[in-house]
XYZ file of C-alpha atoms in Angstrom:
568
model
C -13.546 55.955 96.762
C -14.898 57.699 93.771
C -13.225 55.315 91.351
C -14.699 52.280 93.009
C -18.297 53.583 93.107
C -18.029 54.555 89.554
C -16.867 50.659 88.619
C -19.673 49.688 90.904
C -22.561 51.438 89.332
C -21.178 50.516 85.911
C -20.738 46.685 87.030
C -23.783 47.028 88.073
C -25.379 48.127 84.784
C -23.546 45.812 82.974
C -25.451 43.144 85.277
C -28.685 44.648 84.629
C -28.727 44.526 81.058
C -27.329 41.370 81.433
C -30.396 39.824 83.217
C -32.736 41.273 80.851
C -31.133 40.286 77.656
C -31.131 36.231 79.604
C -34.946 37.251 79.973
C -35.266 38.438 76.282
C -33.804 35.090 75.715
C -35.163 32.381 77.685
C -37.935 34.332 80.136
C -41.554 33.278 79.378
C -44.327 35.519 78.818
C -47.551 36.115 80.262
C -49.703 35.209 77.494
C -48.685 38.375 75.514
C -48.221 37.537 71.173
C -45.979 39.576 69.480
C -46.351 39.980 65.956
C -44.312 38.098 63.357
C -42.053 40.522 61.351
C -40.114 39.822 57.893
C -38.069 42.337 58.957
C -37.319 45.288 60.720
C -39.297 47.192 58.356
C -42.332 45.946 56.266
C -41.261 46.992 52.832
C -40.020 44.534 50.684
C -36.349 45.443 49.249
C -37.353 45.951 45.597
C -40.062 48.484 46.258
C -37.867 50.632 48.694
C -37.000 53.956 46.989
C -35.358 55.813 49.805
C -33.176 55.123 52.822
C -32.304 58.244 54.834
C -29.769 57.562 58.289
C -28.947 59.934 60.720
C -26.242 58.733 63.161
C -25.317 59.693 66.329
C -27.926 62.699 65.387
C -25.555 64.952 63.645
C -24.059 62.697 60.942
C -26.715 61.894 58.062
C -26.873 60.814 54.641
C -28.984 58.949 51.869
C -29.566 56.975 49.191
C -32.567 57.296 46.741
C -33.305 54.952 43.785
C -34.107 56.570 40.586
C -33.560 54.553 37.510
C -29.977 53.598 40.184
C -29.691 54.145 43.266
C -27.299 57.246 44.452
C -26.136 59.301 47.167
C -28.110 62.126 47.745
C -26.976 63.659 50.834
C -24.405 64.691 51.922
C -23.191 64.927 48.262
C -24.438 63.511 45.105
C -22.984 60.125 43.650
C -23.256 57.016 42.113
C -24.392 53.562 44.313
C -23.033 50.672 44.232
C -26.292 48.391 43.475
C -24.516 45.646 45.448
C -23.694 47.844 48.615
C -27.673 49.502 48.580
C -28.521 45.777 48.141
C -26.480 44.621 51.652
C -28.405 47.365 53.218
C -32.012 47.158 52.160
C -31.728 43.164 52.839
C -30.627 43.926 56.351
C -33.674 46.309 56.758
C -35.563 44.025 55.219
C -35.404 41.019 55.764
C -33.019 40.069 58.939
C -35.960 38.847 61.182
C -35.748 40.543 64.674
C -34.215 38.105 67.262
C -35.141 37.960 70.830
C -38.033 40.636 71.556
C -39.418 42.119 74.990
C -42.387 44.483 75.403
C -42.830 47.952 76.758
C -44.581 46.256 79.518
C -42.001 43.706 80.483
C -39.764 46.219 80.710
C -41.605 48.287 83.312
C -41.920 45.007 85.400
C -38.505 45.115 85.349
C -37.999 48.705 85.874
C -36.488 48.945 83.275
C -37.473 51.468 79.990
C -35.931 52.141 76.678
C -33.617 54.085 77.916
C -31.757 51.577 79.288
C -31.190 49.863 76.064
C -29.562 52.861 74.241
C -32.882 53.512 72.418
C -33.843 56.647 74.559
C -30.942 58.632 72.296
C -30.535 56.164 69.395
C -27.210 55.605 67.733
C -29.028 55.609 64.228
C -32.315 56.453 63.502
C -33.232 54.955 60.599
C -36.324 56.223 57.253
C -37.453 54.197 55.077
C -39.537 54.972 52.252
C -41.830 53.442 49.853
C -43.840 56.406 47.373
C -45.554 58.317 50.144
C -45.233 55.589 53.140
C -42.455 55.603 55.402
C -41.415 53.832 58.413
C -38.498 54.198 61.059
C -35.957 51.696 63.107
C -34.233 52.987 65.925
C -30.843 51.297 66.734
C -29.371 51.714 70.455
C -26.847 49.943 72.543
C -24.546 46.982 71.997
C -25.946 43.686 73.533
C -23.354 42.790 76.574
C -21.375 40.208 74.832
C -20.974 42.602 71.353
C -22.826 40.234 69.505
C -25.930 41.916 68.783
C -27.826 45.690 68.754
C -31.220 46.737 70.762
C -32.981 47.803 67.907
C -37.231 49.009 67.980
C -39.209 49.709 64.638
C -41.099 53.026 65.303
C -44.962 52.652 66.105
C -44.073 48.842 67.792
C -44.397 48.187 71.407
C -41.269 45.933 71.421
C -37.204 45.902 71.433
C -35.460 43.255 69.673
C -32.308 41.961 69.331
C -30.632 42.309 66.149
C -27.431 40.386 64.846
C -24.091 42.998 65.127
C -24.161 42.983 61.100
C -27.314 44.641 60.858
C -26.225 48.188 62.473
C -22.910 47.141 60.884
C -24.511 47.470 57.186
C -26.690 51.424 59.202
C -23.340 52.597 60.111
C -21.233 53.419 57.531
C -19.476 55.922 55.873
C -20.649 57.512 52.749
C -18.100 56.382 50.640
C -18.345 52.571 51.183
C -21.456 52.887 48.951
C -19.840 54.354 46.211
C -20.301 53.110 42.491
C -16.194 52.704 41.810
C -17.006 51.128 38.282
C -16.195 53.712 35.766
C -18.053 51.264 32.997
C -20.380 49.083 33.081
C -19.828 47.535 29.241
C -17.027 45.016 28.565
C -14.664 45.498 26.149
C -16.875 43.863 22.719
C -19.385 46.745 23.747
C -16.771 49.654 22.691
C -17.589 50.794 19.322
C -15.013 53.319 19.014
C -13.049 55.963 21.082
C -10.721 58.720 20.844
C -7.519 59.834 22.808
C -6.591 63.778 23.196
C -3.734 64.360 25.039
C -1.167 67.629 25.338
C 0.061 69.040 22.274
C -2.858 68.545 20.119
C -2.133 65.077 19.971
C -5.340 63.093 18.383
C -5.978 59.630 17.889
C -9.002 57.951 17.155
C -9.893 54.134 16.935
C -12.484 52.146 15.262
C -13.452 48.721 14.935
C -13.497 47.035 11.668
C -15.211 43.655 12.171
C -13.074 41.654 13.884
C -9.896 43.924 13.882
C -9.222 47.569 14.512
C -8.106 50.480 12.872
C -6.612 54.371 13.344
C -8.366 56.526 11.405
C -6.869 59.590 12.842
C -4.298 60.932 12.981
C -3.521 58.817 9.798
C -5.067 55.349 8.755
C -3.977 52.112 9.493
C -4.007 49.257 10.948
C -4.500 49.333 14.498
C -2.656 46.896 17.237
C -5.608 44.567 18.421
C -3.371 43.214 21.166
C -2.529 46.941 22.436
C -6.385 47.994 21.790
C -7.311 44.698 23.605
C -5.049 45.279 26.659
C -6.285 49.060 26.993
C -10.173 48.082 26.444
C -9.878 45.643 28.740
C -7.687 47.638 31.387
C -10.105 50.653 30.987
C -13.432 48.737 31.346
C -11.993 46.668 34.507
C -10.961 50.609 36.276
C -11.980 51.030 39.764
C -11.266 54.021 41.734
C -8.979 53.300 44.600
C -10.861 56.304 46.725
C -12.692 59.418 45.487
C -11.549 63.361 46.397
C -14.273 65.140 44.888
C -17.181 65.058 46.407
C -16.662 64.094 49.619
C -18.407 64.709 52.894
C -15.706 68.225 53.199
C -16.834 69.065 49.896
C -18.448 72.451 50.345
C -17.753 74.861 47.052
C -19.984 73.658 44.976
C -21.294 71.131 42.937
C -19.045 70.896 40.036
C -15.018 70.978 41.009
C -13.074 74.544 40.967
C -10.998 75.098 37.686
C -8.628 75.706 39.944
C -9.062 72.374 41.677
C -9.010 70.602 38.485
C -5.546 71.959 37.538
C -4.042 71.065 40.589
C -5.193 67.608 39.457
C -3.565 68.076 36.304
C -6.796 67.615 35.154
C -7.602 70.662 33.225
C -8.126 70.818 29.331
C -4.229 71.734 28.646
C -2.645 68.812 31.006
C -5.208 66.062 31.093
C -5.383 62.864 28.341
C -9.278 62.944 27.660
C -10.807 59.328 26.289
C -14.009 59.798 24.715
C -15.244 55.780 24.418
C -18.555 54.964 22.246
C -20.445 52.237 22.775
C -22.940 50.128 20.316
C -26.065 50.916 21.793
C -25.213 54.118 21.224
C -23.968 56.132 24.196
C -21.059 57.647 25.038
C -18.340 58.306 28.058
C -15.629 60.471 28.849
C -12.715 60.430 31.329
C -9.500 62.568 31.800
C -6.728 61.278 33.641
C -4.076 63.657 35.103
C -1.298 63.991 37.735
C 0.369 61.336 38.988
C -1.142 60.442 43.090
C 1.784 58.513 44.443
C 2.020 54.670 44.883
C 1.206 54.175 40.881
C -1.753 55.977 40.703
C -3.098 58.664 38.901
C -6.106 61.495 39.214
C -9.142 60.758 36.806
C -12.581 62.527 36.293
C -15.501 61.097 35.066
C -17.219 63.820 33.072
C -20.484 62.045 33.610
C -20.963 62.475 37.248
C -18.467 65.071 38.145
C -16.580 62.954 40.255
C -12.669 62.874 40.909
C -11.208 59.683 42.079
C -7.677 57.855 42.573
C -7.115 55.134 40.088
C -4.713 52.926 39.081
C -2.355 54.695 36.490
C -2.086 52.183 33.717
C -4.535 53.852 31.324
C -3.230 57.084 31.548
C 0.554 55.146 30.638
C -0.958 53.562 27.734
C -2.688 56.380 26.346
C 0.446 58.340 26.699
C 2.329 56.014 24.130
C 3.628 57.081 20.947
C 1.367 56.716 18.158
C 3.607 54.760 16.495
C 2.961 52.228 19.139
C -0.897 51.162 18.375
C -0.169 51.431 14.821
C -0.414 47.104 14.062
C 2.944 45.678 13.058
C 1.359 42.159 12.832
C 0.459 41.125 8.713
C -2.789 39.249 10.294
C -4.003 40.774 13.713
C -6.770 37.935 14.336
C -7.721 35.820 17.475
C -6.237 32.182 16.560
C -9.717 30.530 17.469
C -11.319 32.681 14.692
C -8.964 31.359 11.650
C -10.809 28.571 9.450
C -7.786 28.013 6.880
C -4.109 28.792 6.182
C -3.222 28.990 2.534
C 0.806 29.494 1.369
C 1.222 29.656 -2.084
C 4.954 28.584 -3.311
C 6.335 28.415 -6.756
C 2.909 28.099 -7.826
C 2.018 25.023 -5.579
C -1.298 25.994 -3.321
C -1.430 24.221 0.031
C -4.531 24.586 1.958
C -5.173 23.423 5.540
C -8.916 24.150 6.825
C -10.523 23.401 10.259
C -13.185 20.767 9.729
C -16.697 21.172 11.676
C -14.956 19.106 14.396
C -11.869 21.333 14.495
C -9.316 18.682 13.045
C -7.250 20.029 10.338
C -7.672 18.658 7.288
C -5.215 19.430 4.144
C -7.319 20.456 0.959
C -4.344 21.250 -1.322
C -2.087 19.884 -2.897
C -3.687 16.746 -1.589
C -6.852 15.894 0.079
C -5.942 14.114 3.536
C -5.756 14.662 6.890
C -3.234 17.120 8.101
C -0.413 16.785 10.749
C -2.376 19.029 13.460
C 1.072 19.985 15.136
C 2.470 21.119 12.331
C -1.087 23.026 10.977
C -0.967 24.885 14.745
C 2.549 25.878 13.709
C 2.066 27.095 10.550
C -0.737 29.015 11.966
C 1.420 30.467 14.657
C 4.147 31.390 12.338
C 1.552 33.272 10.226
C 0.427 35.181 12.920
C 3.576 35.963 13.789
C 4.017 37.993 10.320
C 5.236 41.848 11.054
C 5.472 44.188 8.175
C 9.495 43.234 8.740
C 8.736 39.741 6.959
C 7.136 41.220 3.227
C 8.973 40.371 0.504
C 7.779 40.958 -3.003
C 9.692 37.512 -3.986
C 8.533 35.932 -1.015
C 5.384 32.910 -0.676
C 1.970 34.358 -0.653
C 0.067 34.055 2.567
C -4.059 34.262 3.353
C -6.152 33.080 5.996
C -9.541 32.861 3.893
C -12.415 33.942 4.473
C -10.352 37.450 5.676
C -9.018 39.157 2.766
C -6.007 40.029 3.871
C -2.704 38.406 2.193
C 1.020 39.453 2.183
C 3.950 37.651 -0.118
C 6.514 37.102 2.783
C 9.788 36.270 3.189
C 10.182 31.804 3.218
C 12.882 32.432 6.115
C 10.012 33.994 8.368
C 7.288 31.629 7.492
C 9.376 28.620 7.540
C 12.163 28.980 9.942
C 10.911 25.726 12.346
C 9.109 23.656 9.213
C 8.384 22.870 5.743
C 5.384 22.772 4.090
C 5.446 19.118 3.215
C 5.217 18.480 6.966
C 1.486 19.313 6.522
C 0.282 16.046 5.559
C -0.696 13.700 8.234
C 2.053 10.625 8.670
C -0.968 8.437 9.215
C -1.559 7.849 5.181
C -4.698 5.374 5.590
C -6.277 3.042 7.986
C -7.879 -0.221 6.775
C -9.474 -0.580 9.962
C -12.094 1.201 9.958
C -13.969 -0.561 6.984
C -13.834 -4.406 6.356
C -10.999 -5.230 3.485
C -12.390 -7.381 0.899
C -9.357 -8.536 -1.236
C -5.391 -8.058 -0.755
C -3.305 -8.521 -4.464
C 0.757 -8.208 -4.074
C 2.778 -7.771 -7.333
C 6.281 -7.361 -8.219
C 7.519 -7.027 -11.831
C 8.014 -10.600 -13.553
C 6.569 -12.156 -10.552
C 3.119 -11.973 -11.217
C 0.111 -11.508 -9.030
C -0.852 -13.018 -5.511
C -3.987 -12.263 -4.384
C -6.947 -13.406 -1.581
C -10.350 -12.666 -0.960
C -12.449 -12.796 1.991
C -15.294 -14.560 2.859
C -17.463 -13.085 4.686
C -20.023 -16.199 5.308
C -17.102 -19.189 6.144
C -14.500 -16.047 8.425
C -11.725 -16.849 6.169
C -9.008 -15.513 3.763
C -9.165 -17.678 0.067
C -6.835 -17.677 -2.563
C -8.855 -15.667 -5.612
C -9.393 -18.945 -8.096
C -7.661 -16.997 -11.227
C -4.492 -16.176 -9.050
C -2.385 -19.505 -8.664
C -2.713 -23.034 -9.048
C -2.447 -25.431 -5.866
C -1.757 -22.810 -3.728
C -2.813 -21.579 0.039
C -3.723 -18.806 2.223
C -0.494 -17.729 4.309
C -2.514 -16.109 7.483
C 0.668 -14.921 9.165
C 1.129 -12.898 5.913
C -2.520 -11.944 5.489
C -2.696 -10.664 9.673
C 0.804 -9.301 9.317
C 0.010 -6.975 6.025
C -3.252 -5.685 7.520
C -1.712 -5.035 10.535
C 0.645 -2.381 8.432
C -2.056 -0.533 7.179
C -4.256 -0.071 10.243
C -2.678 2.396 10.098
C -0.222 2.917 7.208
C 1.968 5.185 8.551
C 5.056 6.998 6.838
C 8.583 7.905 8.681
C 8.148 11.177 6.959
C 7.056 12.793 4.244
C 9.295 13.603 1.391
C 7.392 15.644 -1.286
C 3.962 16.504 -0.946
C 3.122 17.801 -4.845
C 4.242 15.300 -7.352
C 4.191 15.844 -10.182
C 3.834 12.278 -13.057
C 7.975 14.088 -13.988
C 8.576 13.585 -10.015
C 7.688 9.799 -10.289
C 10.874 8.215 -11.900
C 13.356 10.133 -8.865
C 11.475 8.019 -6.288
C 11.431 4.781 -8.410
C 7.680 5.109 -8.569
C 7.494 5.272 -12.139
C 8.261 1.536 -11.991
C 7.467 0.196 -8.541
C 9.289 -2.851 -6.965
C 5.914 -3.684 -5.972
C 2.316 -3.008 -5.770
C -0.342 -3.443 -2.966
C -4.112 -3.145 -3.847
C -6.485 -3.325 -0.760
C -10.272 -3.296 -1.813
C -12.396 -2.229 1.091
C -16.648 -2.877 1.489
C -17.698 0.103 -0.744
C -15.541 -0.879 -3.680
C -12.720 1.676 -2.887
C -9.330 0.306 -3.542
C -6.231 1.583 -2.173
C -2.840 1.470 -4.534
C 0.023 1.058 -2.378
C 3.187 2.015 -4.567
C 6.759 0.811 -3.562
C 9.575 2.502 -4.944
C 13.343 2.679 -4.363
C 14.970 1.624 -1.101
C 16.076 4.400 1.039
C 17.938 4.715 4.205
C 15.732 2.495 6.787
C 13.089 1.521 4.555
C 11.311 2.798 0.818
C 9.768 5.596 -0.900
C 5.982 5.255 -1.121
C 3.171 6.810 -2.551
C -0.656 6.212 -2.658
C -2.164 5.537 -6.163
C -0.023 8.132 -7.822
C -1.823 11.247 -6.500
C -0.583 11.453 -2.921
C 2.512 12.704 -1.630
C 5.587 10.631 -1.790
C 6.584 9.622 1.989
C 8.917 7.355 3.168
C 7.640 3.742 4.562
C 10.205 1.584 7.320
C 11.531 -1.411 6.172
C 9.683 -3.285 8.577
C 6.173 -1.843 7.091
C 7.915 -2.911 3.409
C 8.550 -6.302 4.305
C 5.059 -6.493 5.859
C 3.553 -5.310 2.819
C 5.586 -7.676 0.660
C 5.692 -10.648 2.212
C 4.067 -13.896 0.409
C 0.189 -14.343 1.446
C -0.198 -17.261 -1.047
C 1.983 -20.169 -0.595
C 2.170 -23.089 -2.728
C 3.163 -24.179 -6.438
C 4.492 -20.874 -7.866
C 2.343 -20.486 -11.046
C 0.444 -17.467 -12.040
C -2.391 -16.191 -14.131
C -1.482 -13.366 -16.362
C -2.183 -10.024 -14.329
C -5.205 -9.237 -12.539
């Protein structure tokens, strides 16, 4: 019997509530305004410099904004700005839902108490310089959706949505700042590393690169400095032990408590970090915590926390380890130029202002970009293994670094005549003007173009009774738009170098004159497997042209009575 009058009376409250949260709702009102609220409190969320909860009466703490916000009660700690933010916007400015008066209530017979607001679940101060103002939160709404909640001084209850007391009633720690850094990485000036043993290092960046100055100088490894900059401004603590809500001997952790950490001056690595605008951090990291993590203190705030044991792994490393193996530590994107010197022979590629690679030297043309990004790769891929006093001599200007290495490193997938781009020259992309084809002892054949009548005419001094072959004429430009070689075969020629490639004395000779009165020399040497050795006007590299691009080039494009004027 007791049992059933005890689900009765409950069932019974259950229905109450129920009918006056369907009044809240839907029932109409007897000409009674309420007023129009932002919020549950009238502050705006920038201005509010305190927020002070007590829930369930007994279990309290706050937050206070200074230049951040932090926890000031029960224990002192840094805020997460984004976690204060959730909170002061639900103060703020979720507007209150369904409202009913004091004196709709008492129609019903009902009062605040039967709404959970007689005893609050969280009472709740807000505070603006010397103004404050409270919000009371009481009882679940029937279907868990939403919270009774009434702002002191108003003669009203509301509804608010579930999320609202959800952002009230929290723990302590969910607002915890678990950024140990602010900065990124570029903002890190310089740091140091103690760790057991007297063992000293310290690290500072030298423009682009970095260096050890201590305990010896040298070269530091960027992509070990990189990966433990960017690891250590990225920490997070995985929870916090010191303080916590059980905190109670002090305000600064034990000496004793510390060494239990393995955080005490003889155990712990300590990283001093400096930044450019000046300041300065320090954190220790000790014991290992299980589960790959690690103890760490941050000497700023006094705090202990759980973290993620990576750092501590790096900075536990032999020295030997950051010391930079690499010739030339630099980001790829930041390298402008490559320059190998062999035997005396400089070649050059450079970025242009578009980012194509262009070959300066031995020869100004474009440069194969595959093989520039492998050259580049095989430079930076240099280790103080690869010197060799006998070796080619290697610089990425502007940077003043350079190293004579050995040709085996630098050159193990290419050569350097791969550098120049197969596509010699394109007539395509200004009009041609005039074609001439010679071959020793059979004089010259050439056309011109006219611009006014569209057509390709035999140049009067050239031959006697003779026409325009168009086939020839469309078949030859089509060859050079673009010209493009099989491969290249030397890239620095020397006038000695001319006479092993028959170029000394070409089979034949191709002169294209293009709007702008720049002629191209097209010189045709001896055959080869597939097709002929090439060059362009003597001061090019010697490539290799298909026989089908030869014959192309050297086909008739005059037809007719074969007699010549002397030359051109």
């Amino acid at each position: 019997m007791s049992n059933s009058r005890t689900i009765f009376w409950l069932s019974a409250a259950v229905a109450a509530l129920s009918a006056c949260h369907v009044l809240m709702s839907y029932g109409g009102r007897s000409g009674e305004t309420l007023p129009i609220r932002k919020g549950l409190v009238s502050f705006p969320p920038d201005e509010i410099t305190t927020v002070e909860i007590a829930l369930g009466g007994t279990n309290r703490y706050s937050i206070a904004k200074a230049d951040e916000w932090e926890l000031t009660s029960p224990y002192h700690a840094a805020v997460d700005r984004r976690e204060a933010a959730k909170l002061l916007d639900a103060l703020s400015l979720s507007r209150p839902g369904e409202t009913m008066t004091d004196a709709e209530l008492s129609k019903l017979g009902r009062t605040r108490d039967d709404f959970g607001l007689g005893a609050p679940r969280a009472v709740v101060k807000v505070s603006r310089g010397g103004l404050s103002e409270r919000v009371f939160f009481g009882a679940e709404t029937p279907g868990g959706t939403g919270v009774y909640a009434s702002p002191e001084g108003q003669n009203w209850i509301c509804i608010v949505p579930a999320g609202v007391y959800a952002a009230v009633a929290r723990d302590p720690e969910s607002f915890r700042k678990r950024e140990f850094f602010s900065e990124g990485p570029e903002s890190v000036l310089s740091f140091d590393v103690k760790g057991t043993g007297g063992r000293f290092m310290r690290f500072v960046r030298d423009g682009a690169a970095w260096k050890m100055t201590m305990p010896s100088e040298t070269k530091a490894s960027a992509e070990k400095v990189s990966r433990l900059l960017d690891a250590l401004t990225h920490l997070q603590a995985e929870f916090f032990v010191w303080p916590t809500a059980s905190s109670h001997e002090g305000s600064s952790p034990s000496a004793d408590l510390l060494a239990g950490w393995g955080l005490d001056a003889e155990n712990a690595f300590v990283l001093s970090v400096r930044f450019t605008d000046g300041s300065d951090r320090q954190l220790s990291f000790g014991k290992d915590a299980g589960d790959g993590l690690v103890y760490a203190l941050s000497h700023l705030s006094e705090s202990v926390a759980v973290v993620p044991s990576g750092v501590r792994e790096m900075l536990a490393s032999p020295v030997e380890s950051f010391e930079e193996r690499r010739l030339f530590p630099v980001d790829p994107a930041m390298v402008g130029a490559v320059s190998v010197v062999d035997a005396g022979v400089h070649y050059l590629v450079a970025r242009s202002e578009t980012g194509a690679w262009l070959l300066d030297s031995p020869v100004s043309a474009a440069a194969d970009a595959a093989a520039a990004q492998r050259l580049l790769a095989n430079v930076l891929a240099l280790t103080v293994d690869d010197v060799s006093e006998d070796g080619l001599e290697v610089s990425l200007p502007p940077f003043s670094w350079s190293a004579k290495v050995d040709p085996r490193a630098l050159l193990a997938d290419m050569k350097l005549d791969d550098l120049r781009s197969g596509e010699i020259f394109s007539a395509s992309a200004s009009p041609v003007k005039r074609i001439s084809v010679s071959r020793p002892g059979e004089g010259v054949m050439s056309v011109v173009y006219d611009r006014d009548r569209r057509a390709w005419n035999v140049e009067a001094s050239a031959f006697a009774k003779a026409s325009v072959d168009e086939k020839a004429v469309a078949g030859l430009l089509a060859a050079v738009s673009p010209l493009t070689a099989e491969k290249i075969s030397r890239l620095k020629v020397l006038p000695s170098d001319m006479k092993a490639f028959g170029l000394d004395t070409p089979r034949a000779t191709v002169a294209i004159d293009i709007e702008g009165a720049l002629r191209r020399n097209i010189l045709i040497g001896s055959p080869v497997d597939g097709g002929a050795f090439a060059t362009l006007g003597a001061a090019d590299a010697v490539f290799v042209i298909s026989s089908q691009t030869e014959a192309a080039l050297t086909a008739p494009i005059v037809t007719g009575e074969a007699v010549t004027t002397k030359g051109e």
